[in-house]
PDB file of C-alpha atoms and ligand atoms in Angstrom:
ATOM      1  CA  MET A   1      38.059 -36.448  61.588  1.00  0.00           C
ATOM      2  CA  ALA A   2      41.447 -35.775  63.114  1.00  0.00           C
ATOM      3  CA  ARG A   3      41.600 -32.863  65.837  1.00  0.00           C
ATOM      4  CA  ILE A   4      45.160 -31.014  65.512  1.00  0.00           C
ATOM      5  CA  GLY A   5      46.590 -28.617  68.320  1.00  0.00           C
ATOM      6  CA  LEU A   6      48.933 -25.825  67.047  1.00  0.00           C
ATOM      7  CA  LEU A   7      51.793 -23.980  69.362  1.00  0.00           C
ATOM      8  CA  GLY A   8      53.279 -21.431  67.339  1.00  0.00           C
ATOM      9  CA  GLY A   9      56.030 -19.799  69.132  1.00  0.00           C
ATOM     10  CA  THR A  10      60.052 -18.500  68.994  1.00  0.00           C
ATOM     11  CA  PHE A  11      60.749 -21.588  71.648  1.00  0.00           C
ATOM     12  CA  ASP A  12      64.267 -19.493  72.534  1.00  0.00           C
ATOM     13  CA  PRO A  13      64.222 -21.920  73.978  1.00  0.00           C
ATOM     14  CA  ILE A  14      61.175 -24.000  74.781  1.00  0.00           C
ATOM     15  CA  HIS A  15      60.424 -24.548  78.531  1.00  0.00           C
ATOM     16  CA  PHE A  16      57.914 -26.172  80.806  1.00  0.00           C
ATOM     17  CA  GLY A  17      55.325 -23.611  80.373  1.00  0.00           C
ATOM     18  CA  HIS A  18      54.918 -24.773  76.374  1.00  0.00           C
ATOM     19  CA  LEU A  19      55.156 -28.520  77.322  1.00  0.00           C
ATOM     20  CA  ARG A  20      52.603 -28.427  79.692  1.00  0.00           C
ATOM     21  CA  MET A  21      49.988 -25.993  78.040  1.00  0.00           C
ATOM     22  CA  ALA A  22      50.195 -28.462  75.280  1.00  0.00           C
ATOM     23  CA  GLU A  23      49.853 -31.884  77.355  1.00  0.00           C
ATOM     24  CA  GLU A  24      46.964 -30.383  79.231  1.00  0.00           C
ATOM     25  CA  LEU A  25      45.134 -28.863  76.116  1.00  0.00           C
ATOM     26  CA  ALA A  26      45.813 -31.952  74.293  1.00  0.00           C
ATOM     27  CA  GLN A  27      43.630 -34.047  77.064  1.00  0.00           C
ATOM     28  CA  SER A  28      40.821 -31.239  77.608  1.00  0.00           C
ATOM     29  CA  LEU A  29      40.282 -30.588  73.978  1.00  0.00           C
ATOM     30  CA  GLN A  30      40.404 -34.106  73.184  1.00  0.00           C
ATOM     31  CA  LEU A  31      43.347 -33.779  70.706  1.00  0.00           C
ATOM     32  CA  ASP A  32      45.161 -36.378  68.713  1.00  0.00           C
ATOM     33  CA  THR A  33      48.099 -34.311  68.016  1.00  0.00           C
ATOM     34  CA  VAL A  34      49.941 -31.204  68.653  1.00  0.00           C
ATOM     35  CA  LYS A  35      52.228 -29.645  66.413  1.00  0.00           C
ATOM     36  CA  PHE A  36      55.202 -27.387  67.877  1.00  0.00           C
ATOM     37  CA  ILE A  37      55.625 -24.656  65.261  1.00  0.00           C
ATOM     38  CA  PRO A  38      59.356 -22.552  65.524  1.00  0.00           C
ATOM     39  CA  ALA A  39      59.059 -18.957  64.034  1.00  0.00           C
ATOM     40  CA  ALA A  40      61.633 -18.264  61.543  1.00  0.00           C
ATOM     41  CA  THR A  41      61.100 -14.420  62.109  1.00  0.00           C
ATOM     42  CA  PRO A  42      58.390 -13.555  64.126  1.00  0.00           C
ATOM     43  CA  PRO A  43      56.870 -10.563  63.056  1.00  0.00           C
ATOM     44  CA  LEU A  44      56.036  -8.720  66.074  1.00  0.00           C
ATOM     45  CA  LYS A  45      58.738 -10.127  68.639  1.00  0.00           C
ATOM     46  CA  THR A  46      62.460  -9.109  68.800  1.00  0.00           C
ATOM     47  CA  PRO A  47      64.553 -11.201  66.910  1.00  0.00           C
ATOM     48  CA  PRO A  48      65.353 -14.820  68.000  1.00  0.00           C
ATOM     49  CA  GLN A  49      68.799 -15.167  70.097  1.00  0.00           C
ATOM     50  CA  VAL A  50      69.833 -18.191  68.309  1.00  0.00           C
ATOM     51  CA  SER A  51      69.395 -19.897  65.103  1.00  0.00           C
ATOM     52  CA  ALA A  52      66.386 -21.246  63.913  1.00  0.00           C
ATOM     53  CA  ASN A  53      68.379 -24.568  63.804  1.00  0.00           C
ATOM     54  CA  HIS A  54      69.214 -24.667  67.482  1.00  0.00           C
ATOM     55  CA  ARG A  55      65.556 -23.487  68.385  1.00  0.00           C
ATOM     56  CA  SER A  56      64.314 -26.517  66.271  1.00  0.00           C
ATOM     57  CA  ALA A  57      66.722 -28.680  67.562  1.00  0.00           C
ATOM     58  CA  MET A  58      65.769 -27.873  71.307  1.00  0.00           C
ATOM     59  CA  VAL A  59      61.857 -28.022  70.565  1.00  0.00           C
ATOM     60  CA  LYS A  60      62.922 -31.955  68.907  1.00  0.00           C
ATOM     61  CA  LEU A  61      64.664 -32.897  72.129  1.00  0.00           C
ATOM     62  CA  GLY A  62      61.957 -31.218  74.485  1.00  0.00           C
ATOM     63  CA  ILE A  63      59.006 -33.001  72.709  1.00  0.00           C
ATOM     64  CA  ALA A  64      60.932 -36.425  72.648  1.00  0.00           C
ATOM     65  CA  GLY A  65      58.996 -39.042  73.810  1.00  0.00           C
ATOM     66  CA  ASN A  66      55.808 -38.166  73.772  1.00  0.00           C
ATOM     67  CA  PRO A  67      54.056 -39.678  70.718  1.00  0.00           C
ATOM     68  CA  CYS A  68      51.145 -36.945  70.700  1.00  0.00           C
ATOM     69  CA  PHE A  69      53.743 -34.386  69.965  1.00  0.00           C
ATOM     70  CA  ALA A  70      55.342 -33.425  66.592  1.00  0.00           C
ATOM     71  CA  LEU A  71      57.945 -30.695  65.413  1.00  0.00           C
ATOM     72  CA  ASP A  72      56.349 -28.808  62.222  1.00  0.00           C
ATOM     73  CA  GLU A  73      59.210 -26.807  60.613  1.00  0.00           C
ATOM     74  CA  ARG A  74      57.189 -25.567  57.654  1.00  0.00           C
ATOM     75  CA  GLU A  75      57.948 -21.881  58.970  1.00  0.00           C
ATOM     76  CA  LEU A  76      61.775 -22.327  58.911  1.00  0.00           C
ATOM     77  CA  THR A  77      61.670 -23.938  55.627  1.00  0.00           C
ATOM     78  CA  ARG A  78      59.514 -21.263  53.999  1.00  0.00           C
ATOM     79  CA  GLY A  79      61.564 -18.365  55.333  1.00  0.00           C
ATOM     80  CA  GLY A  80      60.880 -14.850  55.446  1.00  0.00           C
ATOM     81  CA  PRO A  81      58.535 -13.511  58.283  1.00  0.00           C
ATOM     82  CA  SER A  82      56.134 -16.113  59.876  1.00  0.00           C
ATOM     83  CA  TYR A  83      52.547 -15.041  59.307  1.00  0.00           C
ATOM     84  CA  THR A  84      50.242 -17.632  61.115  1.00  0.00           C
ATOM     85  CA  VAL A  85      47.882 -17.096  58.444  1.00  0.00           C
ATOM     86  CA  ASP A  86      50.012 -18.595  55.752  1.00  0.00           C
ATOM     87  CA  THR A  87      51.100 -21.585  58.036  1.00  0.00           C
ATOM     88  CA  LEU A  88      47.094 -21.968  58.737  1.00  0.00           C
ATOM     89  CA  ARG A  89      46.445 -22.335  54.716  1.00  0.00           C
ATOM     90  CA  SER A  90      49.388 -24.454  54.305  1.00  0.00           C
ATOM     91  CA  LEU A  91      48.454 -26.859  57.033  1.00  0.00           C
ATOM     92  CA  ARG A  92      44.937 -26.909  55.628  1.00  0.00           C
ATOM     93  CA  SER A  93      46.015 -27.792  52.150  1.00  0.00           C
ATOM     94  CA  GLU A  94      47.254 -30.866  53.705  1.00  0.00           C
ATOM     95  CA  LEU A  95      44.387 -31.891  56.147  1.00  0.00           C
ATOM     96  CA  ASN A  96      40.907 -33.601  55.062  1.00  0.00           C
ATOM     97  CA  ALA A  97      37.522 -31.218  54.988  1.00  0.00           C
ATOM     98  CA  HIS A  98      36.222 -32.412  58.346  1.00  0.00           C
ATOM     99  CA  ASP A  99      39.786 -32.184  60.466  1.00  0.00           C
ATOM    100  CA  SER A 100      39.827 -29.422  62.840  1.00  0.00           C
ATOM    101  CA  MET A 101      42.593 -27.304  64.209  1.00  0.00           C
ATOM    102  CA  VAL A 102      43.096 -25.210  67.195  1.00  0.00           C
ATOM    103  CA  MET A 103      45.785 -22.959  68.011  1.00  0.00           C
ATOM    104  CA  PHE A 104      47.005 -22.425  71.406  1.00  0.00           C
ATOM    105  CA  VAL A 105      47.562 -18.520  72.373  1.00  0.00           C
ATOM    106  CA  GLY A 106      48.932 -17.302  75.644  1.00  0.00           C
ATOM    107  CA  SER A 107      47.236 -14.062  76.930  1.00  0.00           C
ATOM    108  CA  ASP A 108      50.293 -12.365  76.351  1.00  0.00           C
ATOM    109  CA  ALA A 109      50.392 -13.020  72.593  1.00  0.00           C
ATOM    110  CA  PHE A 110      46.640 -12.611  72.143  1.00  0.00           C
ATOM    111  CA  LYS A 111      46.726  -8.934  73.074  1.00  0.00           C
ATOM    112  CA  GLN A 112      48.051  -7.896  70.092  1.00  0.00           C
ATOM    113  CA  PHE A 113      46.179 -10.395  67.968  1.00  0.00           C
ATOM    114  CA  ASN A 114      44.700  -7.708  65.968  1.00  0.00           C
ATOM    115  CA  ARG A 115      48.216  -6.975  65.058  1.00  0.00           C
ATOM    116  CA  TRP A 116      48.690 -10.206  63.270  1.00  0.00           C
ATOM    117  CA  HIS A 117      48.690 -10.289  59.429  1.00  0.00           C
ATOM    118  CA  GLN A 118      45.065 -10.948  58.225  1.00  0.00           C
ATOM    119  CA  TRP A 119      43.891 -11.682  61.572  1.00  0.00           C
ATOM    120  CA  GLN A 120      40.346 -11.767  60.406  1.00  0.00           C
ATOM    121  CA  ASP A 121      41.031 -14.515  58.401  1.00  0.00           C
ATOM    122  CA  ILE A 122      42.751 -16.750  61.133  1.00  0.00           C
ATOM    123  CA  ILE A 123      39.423 -17.720  62.515  1.00  0.00           C
ATOM    124  CA  GLN A 124      38.046 -19.245  59.376  1.00  0.00           C
ATOM    125  CA  LEU A 125      40.754 -21.443  59.168  1.00  0.00           C
ATOM    126  CA  CYS A 126      41.459 -22.632  63.026  1.00  0.00           C
ATOM    127  CA  HIS A 127      39.737 -22.526  66.613  1.00  0.00           C
ATOM    128  CA  ILE A 128      41.663 -20.573  69.246  1.00  0.00           C
ATOM    129  CA  ALA A 129      42.284 -21.745  72.633  1.00  0.00           C
ATOM    130  CA  LEU A 130      43.389 -18.752  75.080  1.00  0.00           C
ATOM    131  CA  VAL A 131      45.214 -19.552  78.266  1.00  0.00           C
ATOM    132  CA  ASP A 132      45.848 -16.889  80.806  1.00  0.00           C
ATOM    133  CA  ARG A 133      49.581 -16.645  81.406  1.00  0.00           C
ATOM    134  CA  PRO A 134      50.637 -15.822  84.865  1.00  0.00           C
ATOM    135  CA  ASN A 135      50.876 -11.799  84.959  1.00  0.00           C
ATOM    136  CA  GLY A 136      49.617 -11.915  81.373  1.00  0.00           C
ATOM    137  CA  SER A 137      46.263  -9.831  82.839  1.00  0.00           C
ATOM    138  CA  MET A 138      44.095 -10.864  79.989  1.00  0.00           C
ATOM    139  CA  PRO A 139      40.559  -9.159  80.269  1.00  0.00           C
ATOM    140  CA  THR A 140      41.164  -5.905  81.602  1.00  0.00           C
ATOM    141  CA  VAL A 141      43.888  -5.074  78.426  1.00  0.00           C
ATOM    142  CA  LEU A 142      42.151  -6.229  75.619  1.00  0.00           C
ATOM    143  CA  ASN A 143      41.396  -3.461  73.300  1.00  0.00           C
ATOM    144  CA  GLU A 144      37.563  -2.889  71.917  1.00  0.00           C
ATOM    145  CA  GLU A 145      38.051  -4.267  68.559  1.00  0.00           C
ATOM    146  CA  LEU A 146      39.463  -7.677  70.137  1.00  0.00           C
ATOM    147  CA  VAL A 147      36.589  -7.492  72.769  1.00  0.00           C
ATOM    148  CA  ALA A 148      34.210  -7.621  70.165  1.00  0.00           C
ATOM    149  CA  PHE A 149      36.152 -10.393  68.011  1.00  0.00           C
ATOM    150  CA  LEU A 150      36.300 -12.404  71.566  1.00  0.00           C
ATOM    151  CA  HIS A 151      32.300 -12.107  71.803  1.00  0.00           C
ATOM    152  CA  ARG A 152      31.655 -12.617  68.322  1.00  0.00           C
ATOM    153  CA  HIS A 153      33.612 -16.298  68.533  1.00  0.00           C
ATOM    154  CA  TYR A 154      33.464 -17.228  71.886  1.00  0.00           C
ATOM    155  CA  THR A 155      32.073 -20.326  73.734  1.00  0.00           C
ATOM    156  CA  GLU A 156      32.376 -21.667  77.107  1.00  0.00           C
ATOM    157  CA  ASN A 157      31.609 -25.495  75.861  1.00  0.00           C
ATOM    158  CA  SER A 158      34.793 -27.065  74.505  1.00  0.00           C
ATOM    159  CA  LEU A 159      32.700 -29.513  72.765  1.00  0.00           C
ATOM    160  CA  ASP A 160      31.652 -26.948  70.571  1.00  0.00           C
ATOM    161  CA  LEU A 161      34.801 -27.262  68.956  1.00  0.00           C
ATOM    162  CA  GLN A 162      34.436 -30.589  67.594  1.00  0.00           C
ATOM    163  CA  SER A 163      31.117 -29.487  66.001  1.00  0.00           C
ATOM    164  CA  GLN A 164      33.130 -27.216  63.566  1.00  0.00           C
ATOM    165  CA  THR A 165      36.406 -27.644  62.054  1.00  0.00           C
ATOM    166  CA  ALA A 166      37.033 -23.897  62.747  1.00  0.00           C
ATOM    167  CA  GLY A 167      35.819 -20.258  64.005  1.00  0.00           C
ATOM    168  CA  PHE A 168      35.316 -20.754  67.654  1.00  0.00           C
ATOM    169  CA  ILE A 169      37.489 -19.272  70.898  1.00  0.00           C
ATOM    170  CA  THR A 170      37.463 -20.966  73.942  1.00  0.00           C
ATOM    171  CA  MET A 171      39.408 -20.034  77.102  1.00  0.00           C
ATOM    172  CA  GLN A 172      40.947 -23.186  78.684  1.00  0.00           C
ATOM    173  CA  ALA A 173      42.421 -22.874  82.429  1.00  0.00           C
ATOM    174  CA  ILE A 174      45.624 -24.432  82.681  1.00  0.00           C
ATOM    175  CA  THR A 175      48.173 -25.106  85.511  1.00  0.00           C
ATOM    176  CA  PRO A 176      49.907 -21.640  85.955  1.00  0.00           C
ATOM    177  CA  LEU A 177      53.521 -21.649  85.452  1.00  0.00           C
ATOM    178  CA  THR A 178      55.561 -18.600  85.251  1.00  0.00           C
ATOM    179  CA  ILE A 179      58.064 -19.778  83.202  1.00  0.00           C
ATOM    180  CA  SER A 180      59.034 -17.600  80.089  1.00  0.00           C
ATOM    181  CA  SER A 181      62.019 -18.199  77.582  1.00  0.00           C
ATOM    182  CA  THR A 182      63.231 -14.572  78.344  1.00  0.00           C
ATOM    183  CA  ALA A 183      63.613 -15.582  82.156  1.00  0.00           C
ATOM    184  CA  LEU A 184      65.342 -18.640  81.520  1.00  0.00           C
ATOM    185  CA  ARG A 185      67.786 -17.345  79.119  1.00  0.00           C
ATOM    186  CA  GLU A 186      68.356 -14.670  81.892  1.00  0.00           C
ATOM    187  CA  GLN A 187      69.149 -17.573  84.346  1.00  0.00           C
ATOM    188  CA  ILE A 188      71.895 -18.890  82.090  1.00  0.00           C
ATOM    189  CA  LYS A 189      73.239 -15.505  81.334  1.00  0.00           C
ATOM    190  CA  GLN A 190      73.725 -14.962  85.332  1.00  0.00           C
ATOM    191  CA  HIS A 191      75.225 -18.533  85.575  1.00  0.00           C
ATOM    192  CA  GLN A 192      72.164 -19.605  87.476  1.00  0.00           C
ATOM    193  CA  SER A 193      70.598 -22.996  87.405  1.00  0.00           C
ATOM    194  CA  ALA A 194      68.121 -23.395  85.090  1.00  0.00           C
ATOM    195  CA  ARG A 195      66.805 -26.900  86.102  1.00  0.00           C
ATOM    196  CA  TYR A 196      63.275 -27.838  86.367  1.00  0.00           C
ATOM    197  CA  LEU A 197      62.456 -24.807  83.991  1.00  0.00           C
ATOM    198  CA  SER A 198      63.010 -26.912  80.751  1.00  0.00           C
ATOM    199  CA  PRO A 199      63.675 -30.630  80.180  1.00  0.00           C
ATOM    200  CA  ASP A 200      67.360 -31.874  81.226  1.00  0.00           C
ATOM    201  CA  ASN A 201      67.752 -32.938  77.569  1.00  0.00           C
ATOM    202  CA  VAL A 202      66.876 -29.038  76.195  1.00  0.00           C
ATOM    203  CA  LEU A 203      69.645 -27.561  79.337  1.00  0.00           C
ATOM    204  CA  ASP A 204      72.363 -30.176  77.935  1.00  0.00           C
ATOM    205  CA  TYR A 205      72.082 -28.759  74.631  1.00  0.00           C
ATOM    206  CA  ILE A 206      71.764 -25.371  75.677  1.00  0.00           C
ATOM    207  CA  ASP A 207      75.126 -25.962  77.614  1.00  0.00           C
ATOM    208  CA  GLN A 208      76.934 -28.182  74.954  1.00  0.00           C
ATOM    209  CA  HIS A 209      76.578 -25.339  72.314  1.00  0.00           C
ATOM    210  CA  ARG A 210      77.207 -22.673  75.123  1.00  0.00           C
ATOM    211  CA  LEU A 211      73.723 -20.983  74.307  1.00  0.00           C
ATOM    212  CA  TYR A 212      72.554 -17.693  76.012  1.00  0.00           C
ATOM    213  CA  GLN A 213      75.677 -17.475  78.067  1.00  0.00           C
ATOM    214  CA  ALA A 214      76.729 -13.856  76.845  1.00  0.00           C
TER     215      ALA A 214
HETATM  216  P1  ATP B   1      60.064 -15.089  75.569  1.00  0.00           P
HETATM  217  O1  ATP B   1      60.185 -14.875  76.892  1.00  0.00           O
HETATM  218  O2  ATP B   1      61.096 -15.080  74.409  1.00  0.00           O
HETATM  219  O3  ATP B   1      58.846 -13.950  74.999  1.00  0.00           O
HETATM  220  P2  ATP B   1      57.852 -16.887  75.920  1.00  0.00           P
HETATM  221  O4  ATP B   1      58.207 -17.710  76.812  1.00  0.00           O
HETATM  222  O5  ATP B   1      56.616 -16.127  75.627  1.00  0.00           O
HETATM  223  O6  ATP B   1      59.312 -16.458  74.822  1.00  0.00           O
HETATM  224  P3  ATP B   1      57.020 -18.317  73.072  1.00  0.00           P
HETATM  225  O7  ATP B   1      57.827 -19.351  72.201  1.00  0.00           O
HETATM  226  O8  ATP B   1      57.002 -16.866  72.564  1.00  0.00           O
HETATM  227  O9  ATP B   1      57.811 -18.508  74.532  1.00  0.00           O
HETATM  228  O10 ATP B   1      55.501 -18.608  73.390  1.00  0.00           O
HETATM  229  C1  ATP B   1      54.618 -19.239  72.241  1.00  0.00           C
HETATM  230  C2  ATP B   1      53.425 -19.515  72.873  1.00  0.00           C
HETATM  231  O11 ATP B   1      53.624 -19.942  74.311  1.00  0.00           O
HETATM  232  C3  ATP B   1      52.628 -17.804  73.097  1.00  0.00           C
HETATM  233  O12 ATP B   1      51.188 -17.724  72.685  1.00  0.00           O
HETATM  234  C4  ATP B   1      53.132 -17.760  74.733  1.00  0.00           C
HETATM  235  O13 ATP B   1      52.018 -17.006  75.038  1.00  0.00           O
HETATM  236  C5  ATP B   1      53.078 -19.270  75.278  1.00  0.00           C
HETATM  237  N1  ATP B   1      53.353 -19.346  76.625  1.00  0.00           N
HETATM  238  C6  ATP B   1      54.591 -19.080  76.543  1.00  0.00           C
HETATM  239  N2  ATP B   1      54.991 -19.483  77.859  1.00  0.00           N
HETATM  240  C7  ATP B   1      53.892 -19.683  78.606  1.00  0.00           C
HETATM  241  C8  ATP B   1      53.428 -20.202  79.875  1.00  0.00           C
HETATM  242  N3  ATP B   1      54.408 -20.339  80.897  1.00  0.00           N
HETATM  243  N4  ATP B   1      52.420 -20.142  79.873  1.00  0.00           N
HETATM  244  C9  ATP B   1      51.210 -20.055  79.230  1.00  0.00           C
HETATM  245  N5  ATP B   1      51.266 -19.849  77.900  1.00  0.00           N
HETATM  246  C10 ATP B   1      52.899 -19.746  77.738  1.00  0.00           C
END
């Protein structure tokens, strides 16, 4: 039975907040692999600043050398709005019946989870691991619908996630890193150093292709 972690995002660009979260959750949830899934067109966010090809190339560089991490480009090849539910169904169709999937979601993203396309179906397809993102102020701002959803599926025992292939929500403590792609892009635009916010090979790529400079 394989246990697969999923981190979807814009990755505009990938940074250590993403990588450290994936590393810590892979360890705490005993996952075999973590798939990084760049979105083509995120339905609920402003469009990415650089092309899907660039974002995907940067994810590839960022995860290089970690045998547990993999790039999954299915949302880019599919095109159109990147609905998570479609991605999960497509992944499910490739897995064995006993394999489990855990989708990682930051507290900022979870706040609007009930606006995601067919959001109620998502929990039938995977588990959800919530991570508190610094400044995400998770519990206070969740609306009633999400609070009820959380109560229905929540477990404090991460071992529960190994007893079923989908259906649980857990909250995992990770090292808080106040890094965001938005802040990183801003540093580059202002000609400030972005070193130690993202791997050197990613920053070299940004430099070579003159990304985020205007
Ligand atoms: P932007 O600043 O452009 O909105 P971002 O830094 O939030 O980008 P995304 O690619 O949109 O990056 O994030 C993908 C997922 O990773 C989301 O679930 C988000 O909450 C989570 N995430 C991003 N940065 C961090 C961080 N520093 N700590 C924890 N989770 C994070």
